[in-house]
Amino acid sequence: GGFRGPTGTSRHHPAPFLPPQAYAQAAHSAMPVPLRFYDAVENGIEDVVAAVGVPDDKWCHNARIEVAVGKTHRVRISEAVSDSAVPCVRLDEEWALASGFIPYQQVHIVSVTTGQRDVMNVEFAPAGSRECKMCLGSVDPYQDNKVARAGYNAGDVIIVMSYAYFRYQEVKANAIPPINISFPFEQPIDTQESSLADTWDVAVKVLWDGKILAQGLVDRFRMLSGGKSPKVLDCSCGAGFPGIEMVELGVDVTMTDGSSVMVEQAKKRAAEVLGEAKASTLTIRQATWDQLPKLFGAEAFDIVIWRGNSLPYIVGSWTHPSMNSNVCSRKAALGYHNLAASAKGVYAVLKPGGQLYIDCIQETAEEGAIVHKQGTFPGTGEDVKIEWQFTVDGANHTRNWKSKTVVGGPDGRVIESETTGLLVREREVRSLLQYAGFGLVERTNVNGENAYQGLVAQKSANPQGYYDRQIGRYKRVWNGNGKICWGLFQGLSPVEPDSKLEKLSLETGDGALVGPNLALFEYMTSKYPPGSDTILDVGCGPGRSCIDIAKKFPNARVTGVDPGNENIVAGKALAEAEGVADRCKFICGLVEDTTKGDLDTTQYSAVWSEAALCHAMPHQRIVALHAIAEKMQTGGVFVLNDAIAGPSLVSPATQLHTMERLSYKGIWNARQYTEFLEHCGLHVVEFVDLTAHQAKSYAALAEGARKAADASATEEERQVYDGLYRDYTVSSAAAANGEVGWALFVCRKAGIVVDHN
């Protein structure tokens, strides 16, 4: 949206959700006409098309229109409750996945019973619960019921739109515009976990020699050197291989697996191999990887083994290849979401200086590959023949594994299983480990490992040193002065041409966004009244913006608040070095902390925030907005630029390389952000969609990262820059495709009359 509609909305303000007849009044606007998906659902396609007011035979050749694509789920509300700060709908996990969601993603809702319409976030209820619970958001730490949604009651029937996004499409001469609304729905297929467990149990006994692999791991990590055995966690133990063999060698091994079937097999096998007495002393527990810190506490192990190509099954085995591709895609996105949390869980239980051994499929694995293996079953001497067929779906980031195992000759026992898991190659593993906090990731060869590629990563013994090194690398790619934010490029809408901004945007220096950052700073500060004398920077990072604001407004006192102590230390040093320390103050904490006691009693005439609130959970974001409003003078100006949710479905690649990298959970779209700002008493007087500038910023950063990975870079630096190149390339495409966005909001604290024009 962004047109001047019948309500007199500013051209920079988010477009309201309008009935079909309103489109006729905006049909000849210079801005695109937004065709809302649920308007078509409620009022009929013909009514919406007719409301545009263009005769059937007058559509221009190559006209560009928006095509709405959607997917729906019709369900009855099981319960309406008030137990969350942010309105949301909690759906049965199976339903949610089939409808195309991951946690905290947006959902469009139309109540068939009452006609109520809303945009909310979706949360997951337990699979199989058949629950659709409406959480109406009346639990607000500041003002109860202000953000509650009326019009939803238990027993009401609602239509949940799992995604509604828009594509521009050319229209041929004399053709009716193609409006494609589809409602595919397919229930996930239950798989036989025991069949997969049996397949794997036979495979590990035939394809690997457990004693050789266990000794290879012991030798690789020198587990028995120095007379003291390190504490080892095998967090994907399966049926106890090779953890039990390592115990036989005298290593202190704790074993976990996410599958209860695998855990029972491991316990049974431990008793058979080690004897009942020894087996009873072992810790073999069922646990998912993200649960490890809660189970064992932080910094509990010297070495973690994460092997057996177990990462692809993070969300279980879920489909056959014929399953609806959108369901596979959403499962894959959920898989990356869960794997990011899992990698952080593994990182947390490692001691500083501890090492992780992880494996993955080799990069040479090809689509349609068929692998034949044969051997002898230990103990019985039976012949075993194994056929594995792999099918890779790169678009949906999935990999299907179909297995047939015959034990005991042609007439013997047959074990068949089929599972589609997440596509996790070495490149995805490296990204996940980097996001979790690991530094250098090295390939390694372990004696006895003949199927997968082994990798070793170490948890830094000095996290502060690792943080400092990363900041330096980011500055080299982004901006040598420490500015880590997207930039403004002249010639891209909707920012009006301006000679001063154009000149600034063309300046060059150390980093890809030196000029665009200068243009953005000038553009944002132009929104402040000239006499602004007290300015608060929320999420100030290492203080670059605080110093620049202090220089721009020589009579102003500037306060930066940030939860990172390293940033506060850096900000103080930077202010001292650039001669503005007497007018810059830095506070370590959250903005809401400044409202308590006498930590900061200033009432600010202006507030600034850049790409900070998007990293908070939705309920934390609301608390922060309330605190910002509380810290502002009546009539004060709040200039906010932040990431927003786009209108398109988030792809698995975007989920991994953008959402997980930046820890985005439940970012709001423009309408949601506007609503909550208004709710907190911050009236939005101007909205500017800067998504095109975000896409171009990431493209420039990708090129900067590629250049930084030159011959002078160390191996660890090269890995970082190569990873950033992938991240920024995907993020640029995500912005261009409408999966993520960037917006500028200019707000005034309520209490004065605002001119919308």
Coordinates of N, CA, C and O in Angstrom, one line a residue, residues 272-326:
E272 N 23.9 -55.4 26.7 CA 24.4 -56.6 26.0 C 26.0 -56.5 25.9 O 26.6 -57.5 26.0
V273 N 26.5 -55.3 25.6 CA 27.9 -55.1 25.4 C 28.7 -55.0 26.7 O 29.8 -55.6 26.8
L274 N 28.2 -54.2 27.6 CA 29.0 -53.8 28.8 C 28.6 -54.6 30.0 O 29.3 -54.6 31.0
G275 N 27.4 -55.3 30.0 CA 26.9 -56.0 31.1 C 25.9 -55.1 31.9 O 26.0 -53.8 31.8
E276 N 25.0 -55.7 32.6 CA 24.0 -54.9 33.3 C 24.5 -53.9 34.3 O 24.1 -52.8 34.4
A277 N 25.6 -54.4 35.0 CA 26.1 -53.5 36.1 C 26.7 -52.3 35.5 O 26.4 -51.1 36.0
K278 N 27.6 -52.4 34.5 CA 28.2 -51.2 33.9 C 27.2 -50.3 33.2 O 27.2 -49.1 33.3
A279 N 26.2 -51.0 32.5 CA 25.2 -50.2 31.8 C 24.4 -49.4 32.7 O 23.9 -48.3 32.3
S280 N 24.1 -49.8 33.9 CA 23.3 -49.1 34.8 C 23.9 -47.8 35.3 O 23.2 -47.0 35.9
T281 N 25.2 -47.7 35.2 CA 25.9 -46.5 35.6 C 26.0 -45.4 34.5 O 26.4 -44.3 34.8
L282 N 25.6 -45.7 33.3 CA 25.6 -44.8 32.2 C 24.4 -43.8 32.2 O 23.3 -44.2 32.7
T283 N 24.6 -42.6 31.7 CA 23.5 -41.7 31.5 C 23.2 -41.8 30.1 O 23.9 -41.3 29.2
I284 N 22.0 -42.3 29.8 CA 21.4 -42.4 28.4 C 20.0 -41.8 28.5 O 19.1 -42.4 29.1
R285 N 19.9 -40.6 28.0 CA 18.6 -39.9 28.1 C 18.0 -39.5 26.8 O 18.7 -39.3 25.8
Q286 N 16.7 -39.3 26.8 CA 16.0 -38.8 25.6 C 16.0 -37.3 25.8 O 15.6 -36.7 26.8
A287 N 16.5 -36.6 24.8 CA 16.5 -35.1 24.8 C 16.8 -34.6 23.4 O 17.6 -35.1 22.7
T288 N 16.1 -33.5 23.1 CA 16.4 -32.8 21.8 C 17.6 -31.9 22.1 O 17.9 -31.6 23.2
W289 N 18.2 -31.4 21.1 CA 19.5 -30.7 21.2 C 19.3 -29.3 21.9 O 20.1 -28.9 22.6
D290 N 18.1 -28.7 21.7 CA 17.9 -27.4 22.3 C 17.6 -27.6 23.8 O 17.7 -26.6 24.6
Q291 N 17.3 -28.8 24.2 CA 17.0 -29.1 25.6 C 18.3 -29.4 26.5 O 18.2 -29.5 27.7
L292 N 19.4 -29.5 25.8 CA 20.6 -29.9 26.5 C 21.0 -29.0 27.6 O 21.4 -29.5 28.7
P293 N 21.0 -27.7 27.4 CA 21.4 -26.8 28.6 C 20.5 -27.0 29.8 O 21.0 -26.9 30.9
K294 N 19.2 -27.2 29.5 CA 18.3 -27.3 30.7 C 18.6 -28.7 31.4 O 18.4 -28.8 32.6
L295 N 19.0 -29.7 30.6 CA 19.2 -31.0 31.2 C 20.5 -31.1 31.9 O 20.6 -31.7 33.0
F296 N 21.6 -30.5 31.4 CA 22.9 -30.7 32.0 C 23.5 -29.4 32.5 O 24.5 -29.4 33.2
G297 N 22.9 -28.2 32.2 CA 23.5 -27.0 32.7 C 24.5 -26.5 31.6 O 24.9 -27.2 30.7
A298 N 25.0 -25.3 31.8 CA 25.9 -24.7 30.9 C 27.3 -25.2 31.2 O 27.7 -25.5 32.3
E299 N 28.1 -25.2 30.1 CA 29.6 -25.6 30.2 C 29.8 -26.9 31.0 O 30.6 -26.9 31.9
A300 N 29.1 -27.9 30.5 CA 29.2 -29.2 31.2 C 30.1 -30.2 30.6 O 30.6 -31.1 31.3
F301 N 30.5 -30.0 29.3 CA 31.3 -31.0 28.6 C 32.5 -30.5 27.9 O 32.5 -29.3 27.5
D302 N 33.5 -31.3 27.9 CA 34.7 -30.9 27.1 C 34.6 -31.1 25.6 O 35.2 -30.4 24.8
I303 N 33.9 -32.2 25.3 CA 33.7 -32.6 23.9 C 32.3 -33.0 23.6 O 31.7 -33.7 24.5
V304 N 31.7 -32.5 22.5 CA 30.4 -33.0 22.1 C 30.5 -33.6 20.7 O 31.2 -33.1 19.8
I305 N 29.9 -34.8 20.6 CA 29.9 -35.5 19.3 C 28.5 -35.5 18.8 O 27.5 -35.8 19.5
W306 N 28.4 -35.0 17.6 CA 27.1 -34.7 16.9 C 27.2 -35.4 15.5 O 27.4 -34.7 14.5
R307 N 27.1 -36.7 15.5 CA 27.4 -37.4 14.2 C 26.2 -38.2 13.7 O 25.2 -38.2 14.3
G308 N 26.5 -39.0 12.7 CA 25.5 -39.9 12.1 C 24.6 -39.2 11.1 O 23.5 -39.7 10.9
N309 N 25.0 -38.0 10.6 CA 24.2 -37.2 9.7 C 22.8 -37.1 10.3 O 21.8 -37.3 9.6
S310 N 22.8 -36.7 11.6 CA 21.5 -36.6 12.3 C 20.7 -35.3 12.1 O 19.5 -35.2 12.4
L311 N 21.4 -34.3 11.7 CA 20.8 -32.9 11.6 C 19.6 -32.9 10.7 O 18.6 -32.2 11.0
P312 N 19.6 -33.7 9.6 CA 18.4 -33.6 8.7 C 17.1 -34.0 9.3 O 16.0 -33.7 8.8
Y313 N 17.1 -34.7 10.5 CA 15.9 -35.2 11.1 C 15.5 -34.4 12.3 O 14.8 -34.9 13.2
I314 N 15.8 -33.1 12.2 CA 15.5 -32.2 13.3 C 14.0 -32.1 13.6 O 13.6 -32.0 14.7
V315 N 13.2 -32.2 12.6 CA 11.7 -32.2 12.8 C 11.1 -33.5 12.4 O 9.9 -33.6 12.1
G316 N 11.9 -34.6 12.5 CA 11.4 -35.9 12.3 C 11.3 -36.2 10.8 O 11.6 -35.4 9.9
S317 N 11.0 -37.4 10.4 CA 10.8 -37.8 9.1 C 9.3 -37.5 8.7 O 8.5 -37.8 9.5
W318 N 9.1 -36.8 7.6 CA 7.8 -36.2 7.5 C 7.0 -36.5 6.3 O 5.7 -36.5 6.3
T319 N 7.5 -36.7 5.1 CA 6.7 -36.9 4.0 C 7.3 -37.8 2.9 O 8.4 -38.3 3.1
H320 N 6.5 -38.1 1.9 CA 7.0 -38.7 0.7 C 7.2 -37.6 -0.3 O 6.7 -36.5 -0.2
P321 N 8.0 -37.9 -1.4 CA 8.3 -36.9 -2.3 C 7.1 -36.3 -3.0 O 7.1 -35.1 -3.5
S322 N 6.0 -37.0 -3.0 CA 4.8 -36.5 -3.7 C 4.0 -35.5 -2.8 O 3.1 -34.9 -3.3
M323 N 4.4 -35.3 -1.6 CA 3.7 -34.4 -0.7 C 3.8 -32.9 -1.3 O 4.7 -32.6 -1.9
N324 N 2.7 -32.2 -1.0 CA 2.7 -30.8 -1.5 C 4.0 -30.1 -1.2 O 4.5 -30.1 -0.1
S325 N 4.6 -29.5 -2.2 CA 5.9 -28.9 -2.1 C 5.9 -27.7 -1.0 O 6.9 -27.5 -0.4
N326 N 4.8 -27.0 -0.9 CA 4.8 -25.9 0.0 C 4.8 -26.4 1.5 O 5.4 -25.8 2.3

